[in-house]
PDB file of C-alpha atoms in Angstrom:
ATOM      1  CA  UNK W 204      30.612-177.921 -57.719  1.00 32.00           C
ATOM      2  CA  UNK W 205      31.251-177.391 -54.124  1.00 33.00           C
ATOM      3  CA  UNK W 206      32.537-174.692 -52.352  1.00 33.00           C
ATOM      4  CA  UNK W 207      34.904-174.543 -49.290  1.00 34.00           C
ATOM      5  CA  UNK W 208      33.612-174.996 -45.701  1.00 32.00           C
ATOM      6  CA  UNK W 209      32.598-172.329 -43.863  1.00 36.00           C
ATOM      7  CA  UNK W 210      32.422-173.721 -40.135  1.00 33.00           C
ATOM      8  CA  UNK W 211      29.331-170.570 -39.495  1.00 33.00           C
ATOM      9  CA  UNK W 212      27.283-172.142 -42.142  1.00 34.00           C
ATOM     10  CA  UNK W 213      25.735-175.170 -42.380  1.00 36.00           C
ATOM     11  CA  UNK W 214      25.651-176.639 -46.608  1.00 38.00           C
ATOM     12  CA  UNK W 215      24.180-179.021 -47.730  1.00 39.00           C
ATOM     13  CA  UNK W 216      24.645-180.933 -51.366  1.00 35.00           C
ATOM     14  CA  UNK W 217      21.710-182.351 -52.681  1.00 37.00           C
ATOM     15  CA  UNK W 218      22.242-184.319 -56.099  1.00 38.00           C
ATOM     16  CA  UNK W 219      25.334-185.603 -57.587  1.00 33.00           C
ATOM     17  CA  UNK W 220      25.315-185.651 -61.501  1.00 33.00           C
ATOM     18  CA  UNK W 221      24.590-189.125 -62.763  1.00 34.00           C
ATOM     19  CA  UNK W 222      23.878-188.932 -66.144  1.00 34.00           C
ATOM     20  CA  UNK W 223      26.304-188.825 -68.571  1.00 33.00           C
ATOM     21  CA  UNK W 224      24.355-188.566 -72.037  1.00 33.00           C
ATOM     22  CA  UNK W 225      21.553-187.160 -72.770  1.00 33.00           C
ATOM     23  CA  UNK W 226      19.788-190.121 -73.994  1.00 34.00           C
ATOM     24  CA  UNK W 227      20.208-191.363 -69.997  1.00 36.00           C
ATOM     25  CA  UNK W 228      17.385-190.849 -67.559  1.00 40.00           C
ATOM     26  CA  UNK W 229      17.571-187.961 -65.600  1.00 53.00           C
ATOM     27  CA  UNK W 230      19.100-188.474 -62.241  1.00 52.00           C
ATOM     28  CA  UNK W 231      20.249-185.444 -59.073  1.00 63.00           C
ATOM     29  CA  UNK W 232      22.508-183.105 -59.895  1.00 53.00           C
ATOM     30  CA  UNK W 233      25.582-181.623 -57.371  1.00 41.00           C
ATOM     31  CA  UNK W 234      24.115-178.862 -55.327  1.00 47.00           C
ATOM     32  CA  UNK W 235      25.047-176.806 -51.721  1.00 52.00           C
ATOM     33  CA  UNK W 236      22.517-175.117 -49.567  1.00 50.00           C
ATOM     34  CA  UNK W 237      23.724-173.103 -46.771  1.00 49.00           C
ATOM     35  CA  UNK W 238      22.193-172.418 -43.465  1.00 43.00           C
ATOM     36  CA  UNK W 239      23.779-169.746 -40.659  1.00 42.00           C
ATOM     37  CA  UNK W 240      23.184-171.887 -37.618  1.00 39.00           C
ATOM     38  CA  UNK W 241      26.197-171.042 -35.869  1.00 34.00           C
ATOM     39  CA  UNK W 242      24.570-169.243 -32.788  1.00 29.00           C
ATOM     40  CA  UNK W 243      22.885-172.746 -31.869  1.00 34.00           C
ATOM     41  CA  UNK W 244      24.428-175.992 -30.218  1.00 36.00           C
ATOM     42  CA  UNK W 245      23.185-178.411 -32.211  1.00 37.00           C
ATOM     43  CA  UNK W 246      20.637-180.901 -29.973  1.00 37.00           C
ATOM     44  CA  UNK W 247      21.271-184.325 -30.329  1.00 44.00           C
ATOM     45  CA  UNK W 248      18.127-186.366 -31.320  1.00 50.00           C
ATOM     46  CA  UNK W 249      18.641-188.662 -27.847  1.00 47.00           C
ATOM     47  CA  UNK W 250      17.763-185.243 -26.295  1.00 45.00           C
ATOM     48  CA  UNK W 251      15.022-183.967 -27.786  1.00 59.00           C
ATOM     49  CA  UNK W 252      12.659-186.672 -28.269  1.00 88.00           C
ATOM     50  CA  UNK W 253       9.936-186.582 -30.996  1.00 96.00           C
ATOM     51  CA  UNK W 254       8.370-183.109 -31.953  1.00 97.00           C
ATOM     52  CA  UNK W 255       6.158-182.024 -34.607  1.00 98.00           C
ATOM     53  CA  UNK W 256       5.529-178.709 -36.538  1.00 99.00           C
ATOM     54  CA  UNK W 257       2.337-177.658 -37.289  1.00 99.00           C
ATOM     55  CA  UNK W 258       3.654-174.108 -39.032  1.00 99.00           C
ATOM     56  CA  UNK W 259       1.221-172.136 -36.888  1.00 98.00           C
ATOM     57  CA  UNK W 260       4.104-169.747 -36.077  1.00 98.00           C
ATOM     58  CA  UNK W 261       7.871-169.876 -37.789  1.00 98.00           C
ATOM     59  CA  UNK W 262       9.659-171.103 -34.905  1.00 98.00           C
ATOM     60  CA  UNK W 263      13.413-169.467 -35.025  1.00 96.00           C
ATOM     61  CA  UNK W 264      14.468-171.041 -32.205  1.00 97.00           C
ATOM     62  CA  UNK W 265      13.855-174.858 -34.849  1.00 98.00           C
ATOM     63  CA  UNK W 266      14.889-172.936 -37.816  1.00 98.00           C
ATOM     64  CA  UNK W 267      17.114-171.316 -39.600  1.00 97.00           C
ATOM     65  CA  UNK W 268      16.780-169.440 -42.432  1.00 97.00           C
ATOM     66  CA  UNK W 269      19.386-169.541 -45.568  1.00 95.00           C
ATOM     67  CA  UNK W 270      20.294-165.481 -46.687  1.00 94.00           C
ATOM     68  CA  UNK W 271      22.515-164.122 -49.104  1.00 90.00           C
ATOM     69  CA  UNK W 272      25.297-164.457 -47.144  1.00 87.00           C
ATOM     70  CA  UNK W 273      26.563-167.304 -49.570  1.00 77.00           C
ATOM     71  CA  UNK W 274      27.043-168.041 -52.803  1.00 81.00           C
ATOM     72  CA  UNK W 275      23.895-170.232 -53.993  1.00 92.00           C
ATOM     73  CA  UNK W 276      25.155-173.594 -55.615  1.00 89.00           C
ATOM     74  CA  UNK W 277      22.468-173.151 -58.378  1.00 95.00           C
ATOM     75  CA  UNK W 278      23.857-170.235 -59.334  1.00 96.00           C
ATOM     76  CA  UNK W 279      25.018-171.658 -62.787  1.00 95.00           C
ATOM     77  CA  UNK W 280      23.670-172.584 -66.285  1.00 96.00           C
ATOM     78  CA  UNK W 281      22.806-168.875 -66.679  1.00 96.00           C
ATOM     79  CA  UNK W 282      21.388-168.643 -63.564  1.00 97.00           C
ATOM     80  CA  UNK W 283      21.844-165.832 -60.604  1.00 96.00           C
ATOM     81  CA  UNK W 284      19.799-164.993 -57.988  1.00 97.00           C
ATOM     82  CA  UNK W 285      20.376-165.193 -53.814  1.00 97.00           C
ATOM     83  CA  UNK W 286      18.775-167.688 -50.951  1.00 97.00           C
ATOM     84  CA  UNK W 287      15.947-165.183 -49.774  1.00 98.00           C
ATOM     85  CA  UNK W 288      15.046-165.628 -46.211  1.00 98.00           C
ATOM     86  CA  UNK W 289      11.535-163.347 -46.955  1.00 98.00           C
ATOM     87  CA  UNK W 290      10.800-166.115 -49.302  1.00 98.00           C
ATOM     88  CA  UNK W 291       9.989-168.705 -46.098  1.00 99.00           C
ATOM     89  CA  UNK W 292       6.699-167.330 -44.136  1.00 99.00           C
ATOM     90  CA  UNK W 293       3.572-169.400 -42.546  1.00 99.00           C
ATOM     91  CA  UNK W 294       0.509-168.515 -43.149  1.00 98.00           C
ATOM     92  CA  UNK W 295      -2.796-170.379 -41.870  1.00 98.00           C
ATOM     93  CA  UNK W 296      -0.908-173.372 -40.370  1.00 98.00           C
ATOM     94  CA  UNK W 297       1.218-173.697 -43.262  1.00 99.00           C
ATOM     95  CA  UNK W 298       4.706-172.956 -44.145  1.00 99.00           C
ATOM     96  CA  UNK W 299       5.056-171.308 -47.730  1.00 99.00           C
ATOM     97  CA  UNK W 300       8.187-171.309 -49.526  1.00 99.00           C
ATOM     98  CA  UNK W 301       8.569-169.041 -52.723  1.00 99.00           C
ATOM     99  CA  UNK W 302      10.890-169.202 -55.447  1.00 99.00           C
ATOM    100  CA  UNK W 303      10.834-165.969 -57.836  1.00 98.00           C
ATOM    101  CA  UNK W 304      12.809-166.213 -61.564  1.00 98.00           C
ATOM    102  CA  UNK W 305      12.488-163.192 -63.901  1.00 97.00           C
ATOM    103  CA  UNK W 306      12.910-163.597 -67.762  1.00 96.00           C
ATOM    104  CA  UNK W 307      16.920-162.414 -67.338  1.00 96.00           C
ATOM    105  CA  UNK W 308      17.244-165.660 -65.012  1.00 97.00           C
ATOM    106  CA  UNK W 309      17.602-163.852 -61.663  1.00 97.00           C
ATOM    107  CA  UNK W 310      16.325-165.818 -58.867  1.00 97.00           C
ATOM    108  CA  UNK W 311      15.190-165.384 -55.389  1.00 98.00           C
ATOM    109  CA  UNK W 312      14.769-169.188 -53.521  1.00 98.00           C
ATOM    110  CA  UNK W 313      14.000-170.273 -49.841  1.00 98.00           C
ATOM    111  CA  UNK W 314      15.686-172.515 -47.805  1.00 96.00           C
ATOM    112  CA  UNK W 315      15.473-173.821 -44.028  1.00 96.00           C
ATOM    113  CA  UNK W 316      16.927-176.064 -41.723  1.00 96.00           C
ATOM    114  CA  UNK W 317      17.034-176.773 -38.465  1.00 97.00           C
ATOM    115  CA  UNK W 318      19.180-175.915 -35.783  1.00 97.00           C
ATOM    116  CA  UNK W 319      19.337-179.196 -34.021  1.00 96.00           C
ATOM    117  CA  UNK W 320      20.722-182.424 -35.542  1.00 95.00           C
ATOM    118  CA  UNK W 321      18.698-185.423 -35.599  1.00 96.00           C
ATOM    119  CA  UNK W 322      19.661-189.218 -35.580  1.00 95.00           C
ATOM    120  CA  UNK W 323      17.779-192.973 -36.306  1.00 96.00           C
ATOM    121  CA  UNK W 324      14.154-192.654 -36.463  1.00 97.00           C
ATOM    122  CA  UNK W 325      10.582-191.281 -38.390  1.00 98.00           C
ATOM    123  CA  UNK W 326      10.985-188.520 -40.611  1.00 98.00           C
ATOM    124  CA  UNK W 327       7.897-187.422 -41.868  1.00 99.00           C
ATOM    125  CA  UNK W 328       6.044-184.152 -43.848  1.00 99.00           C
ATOM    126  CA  UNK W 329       3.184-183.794 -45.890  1.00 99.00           C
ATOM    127  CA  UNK W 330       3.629-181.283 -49.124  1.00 99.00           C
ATOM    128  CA  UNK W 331       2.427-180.204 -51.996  1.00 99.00           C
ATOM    129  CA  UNK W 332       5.418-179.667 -54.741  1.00 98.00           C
ATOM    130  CA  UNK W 333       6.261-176.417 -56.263  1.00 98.00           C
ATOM    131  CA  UNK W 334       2.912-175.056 -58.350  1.00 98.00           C
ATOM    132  CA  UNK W 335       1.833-171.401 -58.974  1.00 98.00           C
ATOM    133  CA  UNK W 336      -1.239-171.501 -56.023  1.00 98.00           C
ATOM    134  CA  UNK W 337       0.416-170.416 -52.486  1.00 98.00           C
ATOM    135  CA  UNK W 338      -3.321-171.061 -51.360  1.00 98.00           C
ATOM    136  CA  UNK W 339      -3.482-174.642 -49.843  1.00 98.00           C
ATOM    137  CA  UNK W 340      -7.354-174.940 -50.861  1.00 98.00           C
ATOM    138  CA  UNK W 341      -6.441-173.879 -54.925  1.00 98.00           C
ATOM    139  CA  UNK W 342      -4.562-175.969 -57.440  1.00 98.00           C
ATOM    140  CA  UNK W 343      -2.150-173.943 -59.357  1.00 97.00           C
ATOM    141  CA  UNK W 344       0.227-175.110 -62.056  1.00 96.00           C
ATOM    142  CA  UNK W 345       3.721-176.448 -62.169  1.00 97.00           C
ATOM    143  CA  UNK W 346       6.516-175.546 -64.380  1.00 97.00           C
ATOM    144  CA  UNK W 347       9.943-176.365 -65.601  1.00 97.00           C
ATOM    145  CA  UNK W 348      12.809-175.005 -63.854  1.00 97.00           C
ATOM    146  CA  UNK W 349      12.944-176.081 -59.874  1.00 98.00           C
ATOM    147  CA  UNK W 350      13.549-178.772 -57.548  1.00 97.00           C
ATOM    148  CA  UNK W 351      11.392-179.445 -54.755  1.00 98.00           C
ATOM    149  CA  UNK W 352      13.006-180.699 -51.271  1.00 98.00           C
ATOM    150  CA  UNK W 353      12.800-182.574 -48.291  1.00 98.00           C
ATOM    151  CA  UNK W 354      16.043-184.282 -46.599  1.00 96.00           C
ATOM    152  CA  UNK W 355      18.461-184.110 -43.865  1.00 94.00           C
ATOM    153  CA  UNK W 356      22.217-183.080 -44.506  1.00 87.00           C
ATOM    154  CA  UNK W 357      25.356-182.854 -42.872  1.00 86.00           C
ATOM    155  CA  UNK W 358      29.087-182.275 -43.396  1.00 80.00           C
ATOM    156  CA  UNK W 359      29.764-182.492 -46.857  1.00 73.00           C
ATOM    157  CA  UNK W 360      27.081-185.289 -47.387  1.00 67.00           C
ATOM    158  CA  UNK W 361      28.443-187.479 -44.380  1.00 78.00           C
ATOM    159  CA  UNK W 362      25.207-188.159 -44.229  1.00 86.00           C
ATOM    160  CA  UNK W 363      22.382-187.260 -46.818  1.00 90.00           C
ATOM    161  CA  UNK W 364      18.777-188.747 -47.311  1.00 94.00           C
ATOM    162  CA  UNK W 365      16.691-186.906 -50.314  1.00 94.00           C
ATOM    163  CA  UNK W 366      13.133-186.714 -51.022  1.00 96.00           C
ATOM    164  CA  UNK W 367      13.547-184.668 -54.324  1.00 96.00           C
ATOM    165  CA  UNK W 368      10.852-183.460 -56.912  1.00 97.00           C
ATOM    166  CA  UNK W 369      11.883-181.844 -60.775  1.00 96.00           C
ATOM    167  CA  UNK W 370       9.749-179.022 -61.998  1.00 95.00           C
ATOM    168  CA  UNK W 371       9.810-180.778 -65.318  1.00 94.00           C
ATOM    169  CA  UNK W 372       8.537-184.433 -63.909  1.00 94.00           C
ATOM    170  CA  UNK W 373       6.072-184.013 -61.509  1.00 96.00           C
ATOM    171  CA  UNK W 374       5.091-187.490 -61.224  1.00 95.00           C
ATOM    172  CA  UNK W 375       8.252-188.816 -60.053  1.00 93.00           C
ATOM    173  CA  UNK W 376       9.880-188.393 -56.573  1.00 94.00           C
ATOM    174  CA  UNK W 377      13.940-189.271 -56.476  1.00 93.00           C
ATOM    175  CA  UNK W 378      14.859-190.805 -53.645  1.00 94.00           C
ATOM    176  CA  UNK W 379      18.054-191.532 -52.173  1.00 93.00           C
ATOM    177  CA  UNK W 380      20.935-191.779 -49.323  1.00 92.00           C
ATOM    178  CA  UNK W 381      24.665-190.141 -49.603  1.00 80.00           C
ATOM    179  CA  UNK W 382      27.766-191.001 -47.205  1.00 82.00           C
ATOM    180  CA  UNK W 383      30.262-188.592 -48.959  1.00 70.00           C
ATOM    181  CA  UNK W 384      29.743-186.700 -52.557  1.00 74.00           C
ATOM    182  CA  UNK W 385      30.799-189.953 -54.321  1.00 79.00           C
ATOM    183  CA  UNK W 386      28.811-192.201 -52.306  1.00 79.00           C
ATOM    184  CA  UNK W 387      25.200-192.728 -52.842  1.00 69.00           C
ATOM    185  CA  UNK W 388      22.441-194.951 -53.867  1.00 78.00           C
ATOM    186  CA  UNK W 389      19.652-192.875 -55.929  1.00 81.00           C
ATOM    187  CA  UNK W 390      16.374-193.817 -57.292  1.00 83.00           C
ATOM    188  CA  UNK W 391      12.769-193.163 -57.952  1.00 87.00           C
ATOM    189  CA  UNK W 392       9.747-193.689 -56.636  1.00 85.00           C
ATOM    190  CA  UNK W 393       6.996-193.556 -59.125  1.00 82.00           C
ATOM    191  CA  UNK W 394       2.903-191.619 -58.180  1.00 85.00           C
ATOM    192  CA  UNK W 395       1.632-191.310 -61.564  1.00 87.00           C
ATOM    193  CA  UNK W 396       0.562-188.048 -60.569  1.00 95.00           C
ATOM    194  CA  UNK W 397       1.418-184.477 -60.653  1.00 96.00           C
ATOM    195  CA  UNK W 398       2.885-183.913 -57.395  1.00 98.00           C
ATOM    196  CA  UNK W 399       2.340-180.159 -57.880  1.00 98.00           C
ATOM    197  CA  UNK W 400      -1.459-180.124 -57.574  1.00 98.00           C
ATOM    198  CA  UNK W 401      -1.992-182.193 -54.280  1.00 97.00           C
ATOM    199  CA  UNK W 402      -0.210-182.654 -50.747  1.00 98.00           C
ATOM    200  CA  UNK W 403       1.572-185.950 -50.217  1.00 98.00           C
ATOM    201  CA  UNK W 404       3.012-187.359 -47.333  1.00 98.00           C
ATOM    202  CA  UNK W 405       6.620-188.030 -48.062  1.00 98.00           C
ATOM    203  CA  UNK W 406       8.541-190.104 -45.160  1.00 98.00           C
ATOM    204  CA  UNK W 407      11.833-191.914 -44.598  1.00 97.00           C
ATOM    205  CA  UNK W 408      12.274-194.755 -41.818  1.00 98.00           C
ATOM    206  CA  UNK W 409      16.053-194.072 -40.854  1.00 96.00           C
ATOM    207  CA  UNK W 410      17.713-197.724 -39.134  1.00 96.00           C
ATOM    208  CA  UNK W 411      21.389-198.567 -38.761  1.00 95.00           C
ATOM    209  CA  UNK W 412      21.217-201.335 -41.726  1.00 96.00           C
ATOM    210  CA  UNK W 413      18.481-199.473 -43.886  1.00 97.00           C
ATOM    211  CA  UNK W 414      16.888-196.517 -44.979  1.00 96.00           C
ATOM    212  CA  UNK W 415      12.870-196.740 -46.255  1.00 97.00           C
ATOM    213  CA  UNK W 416      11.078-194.727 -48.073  1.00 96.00           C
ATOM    214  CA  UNK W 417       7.181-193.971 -48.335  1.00 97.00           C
ATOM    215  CA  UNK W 418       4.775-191.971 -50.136  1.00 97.00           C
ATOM    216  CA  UNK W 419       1.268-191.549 -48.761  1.00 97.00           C
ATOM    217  CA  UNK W 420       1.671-194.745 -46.572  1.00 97.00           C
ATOM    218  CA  UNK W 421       3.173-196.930 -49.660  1.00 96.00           C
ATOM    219  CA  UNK W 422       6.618-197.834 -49.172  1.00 97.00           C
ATOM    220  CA  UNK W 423       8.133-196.816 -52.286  1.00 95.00           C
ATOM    221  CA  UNK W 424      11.971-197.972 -51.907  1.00 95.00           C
ATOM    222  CA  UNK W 425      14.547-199.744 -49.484  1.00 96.00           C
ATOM    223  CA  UNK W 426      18.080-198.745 -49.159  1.00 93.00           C
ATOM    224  CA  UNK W 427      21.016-201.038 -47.913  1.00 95.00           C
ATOM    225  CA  UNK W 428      23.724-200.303 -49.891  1.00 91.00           C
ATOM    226  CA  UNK W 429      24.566-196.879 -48.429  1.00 90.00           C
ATOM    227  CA  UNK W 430      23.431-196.195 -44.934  1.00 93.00           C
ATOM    228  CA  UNK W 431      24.211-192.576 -43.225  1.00 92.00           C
ATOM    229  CA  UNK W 432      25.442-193.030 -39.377  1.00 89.00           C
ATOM    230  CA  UNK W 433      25.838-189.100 -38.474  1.00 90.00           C
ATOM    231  CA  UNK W 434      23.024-187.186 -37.086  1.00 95.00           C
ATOM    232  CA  UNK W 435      21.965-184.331 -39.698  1.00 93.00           C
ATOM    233  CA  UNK W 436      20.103-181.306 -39.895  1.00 95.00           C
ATOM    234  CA  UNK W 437      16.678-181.798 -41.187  1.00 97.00           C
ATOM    235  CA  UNK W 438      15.782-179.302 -44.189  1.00 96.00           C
ATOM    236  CA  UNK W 439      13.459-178.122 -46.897  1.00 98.00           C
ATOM    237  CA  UNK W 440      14.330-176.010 -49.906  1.00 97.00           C
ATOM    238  CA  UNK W 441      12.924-174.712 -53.273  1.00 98.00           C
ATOM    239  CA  UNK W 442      15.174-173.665 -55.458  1.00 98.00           C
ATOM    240  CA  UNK W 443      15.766-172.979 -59.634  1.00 98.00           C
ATOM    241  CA  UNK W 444      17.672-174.846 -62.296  1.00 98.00           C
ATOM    242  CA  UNK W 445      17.736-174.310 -65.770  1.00 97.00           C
ATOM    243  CA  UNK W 446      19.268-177.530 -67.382  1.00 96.00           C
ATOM    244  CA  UNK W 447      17.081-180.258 -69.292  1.00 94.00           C
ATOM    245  CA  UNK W 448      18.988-182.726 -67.289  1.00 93.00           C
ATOM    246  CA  UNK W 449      18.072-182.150 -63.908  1.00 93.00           C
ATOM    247  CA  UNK W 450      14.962-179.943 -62.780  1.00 95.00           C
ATOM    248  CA  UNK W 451      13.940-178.480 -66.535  1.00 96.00           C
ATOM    249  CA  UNK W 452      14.703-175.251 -68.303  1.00 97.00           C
ATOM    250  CA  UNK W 453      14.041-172.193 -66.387  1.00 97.00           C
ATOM    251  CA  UNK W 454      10.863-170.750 -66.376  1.00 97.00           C
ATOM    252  CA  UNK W 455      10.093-167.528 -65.159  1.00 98.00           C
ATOM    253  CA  UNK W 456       7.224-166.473 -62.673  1.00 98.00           C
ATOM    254  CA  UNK W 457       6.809-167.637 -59.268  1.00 98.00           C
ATOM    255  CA  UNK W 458       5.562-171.161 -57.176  1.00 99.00           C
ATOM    256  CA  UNK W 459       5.586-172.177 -53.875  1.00 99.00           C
ATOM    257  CA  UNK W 460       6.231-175.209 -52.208  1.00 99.00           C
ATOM    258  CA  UNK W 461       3.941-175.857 -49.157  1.00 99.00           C
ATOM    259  CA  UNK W 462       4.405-177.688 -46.132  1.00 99.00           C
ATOM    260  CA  UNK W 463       1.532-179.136 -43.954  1.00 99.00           C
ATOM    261  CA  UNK W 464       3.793-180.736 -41.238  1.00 99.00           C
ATOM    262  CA  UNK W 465       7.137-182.035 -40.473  1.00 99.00           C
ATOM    263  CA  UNK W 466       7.649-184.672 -37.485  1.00 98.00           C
ATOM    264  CA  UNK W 467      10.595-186.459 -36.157  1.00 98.00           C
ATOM    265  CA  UNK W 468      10.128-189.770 -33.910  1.00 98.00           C
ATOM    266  CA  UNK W 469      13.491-191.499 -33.307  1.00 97.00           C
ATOM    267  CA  UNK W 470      14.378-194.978 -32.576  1.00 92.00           C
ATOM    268  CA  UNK W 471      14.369-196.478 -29.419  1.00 77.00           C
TER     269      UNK W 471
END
């Protein structure tokens, strides 16, 4: 479902529903994250050049923060809960992302995005996927019940390019580009391991005719079909779901979703 515009917040939809029986293979379900930029100009990519983020400090004047100042688009299936901006803090160079669920499926998830828009070029971060541990240097264990993040998003989709991993397959990342709600190409891009218990590098290569996508290095997946042509906020989130179709039944406890680095190069 989507909600209406609010020009103060900036949403973002993250998986249209593809499956239609249950018997189908699991594919992104319809979602809208919401980020109060509104006291920043957004900064074209042109402008700012390449940058990196090596989450010594949480840099406010990149990011924004999503709060409970709207609706969450997972709220649904059972589900409740609020965008928590406590739940996004750095600590020892990286930034940690927490989603809480309790047994009555009340949630508490963390979103970010930043302020600037960003165009053509290398989008890069290296991860590890929603697990128990919020220590880099300890495995912890994943669970049903989340979705793991890493993609760019603006107006209603206009443009929209996913790195996405389920709670409930761990091995798989889905990958994909959106021009409006009902225009995408989606697929997967296959490890073979539990993306929960390591960091990956996860990257898109953004052209006019193409989009391509990596995975430690390995190019994983090449777009043409549906190509994005808007600059977009670049985002992370971690946030629940409770539906055997997309993410996994809810499970409740808490994991964290850590990020090493993000970097943006454009094209020239």
């Amino acid at each position: 479902m989507l909600y209406a515009f609010n020009p103060l917040v900036v949403a973002a939809v993250l998986s249209l529903l593809l499956a239609s029986c249950s018997s189908a293979p699991e594919a992104p379900e319809a979602q809208a994250s919401n980020v109060n930029v509104a006291t920043k100009s957004p900064i074209r990519s042109s402008i700012v050049g390449s940058w990196r983020d090596d989450f010594n400090a949480l840099d406010t004047t990149r990011w924004a923060l999503s709060n409970s100042g709207w609706k969450p688009f997972w709220a649904k299936d059972g589900l409740n809960g609020t965008w928590n901006p406590a739940n996004v803090t750095v600590s020892g160079g990286y930034l940690v992302m927490k989603l809480d669920v309790t047994p009555g499926l009340v949630a508490s998830a963390a979103e970010l995005a930043t302020h600037a828009k960003y165009g053509y070029g290398r989008y890069e971060a290296r991860l590890r996927a929603a697990s128990s541990s919020a220590n880099p240097a300890v495995r912890g264990h994943g669970v049903s019940g989340n979705i793991t993040a890493f993609f760019n998003f603006v107006n209603d989709s206009q443009t929209e390019i996913d790195h996405e991993i389920e709670g409930q397959n761990r091995t798989t990342d889905w990958i994909g580009t959106w021009q409006t709600t009902n225009r995408h190409d989606y697929g997967t891009g296959g490890t073979g391991t539990d993306l929960s218990q390591d960091f990956h590098t996860y990257r898109w290569d953004w052209a006019p005719t193409k989009v391509d996508f990596y995975i430690d290095g390995v190019l994983k997946r090449t777009i043409t079909s549906v190509v994005p042509a808007t600059e977009a906020h670049l985002m992370f989130n971690l946030w629940p779901t409770n539906s055997t179709l997309w993410g996994g039944k809810s499970t409740a406890g808490t994991q964290y979703m850590l990020v090493d680095y993000v970097s943006f190069t454009p094209s020239h």
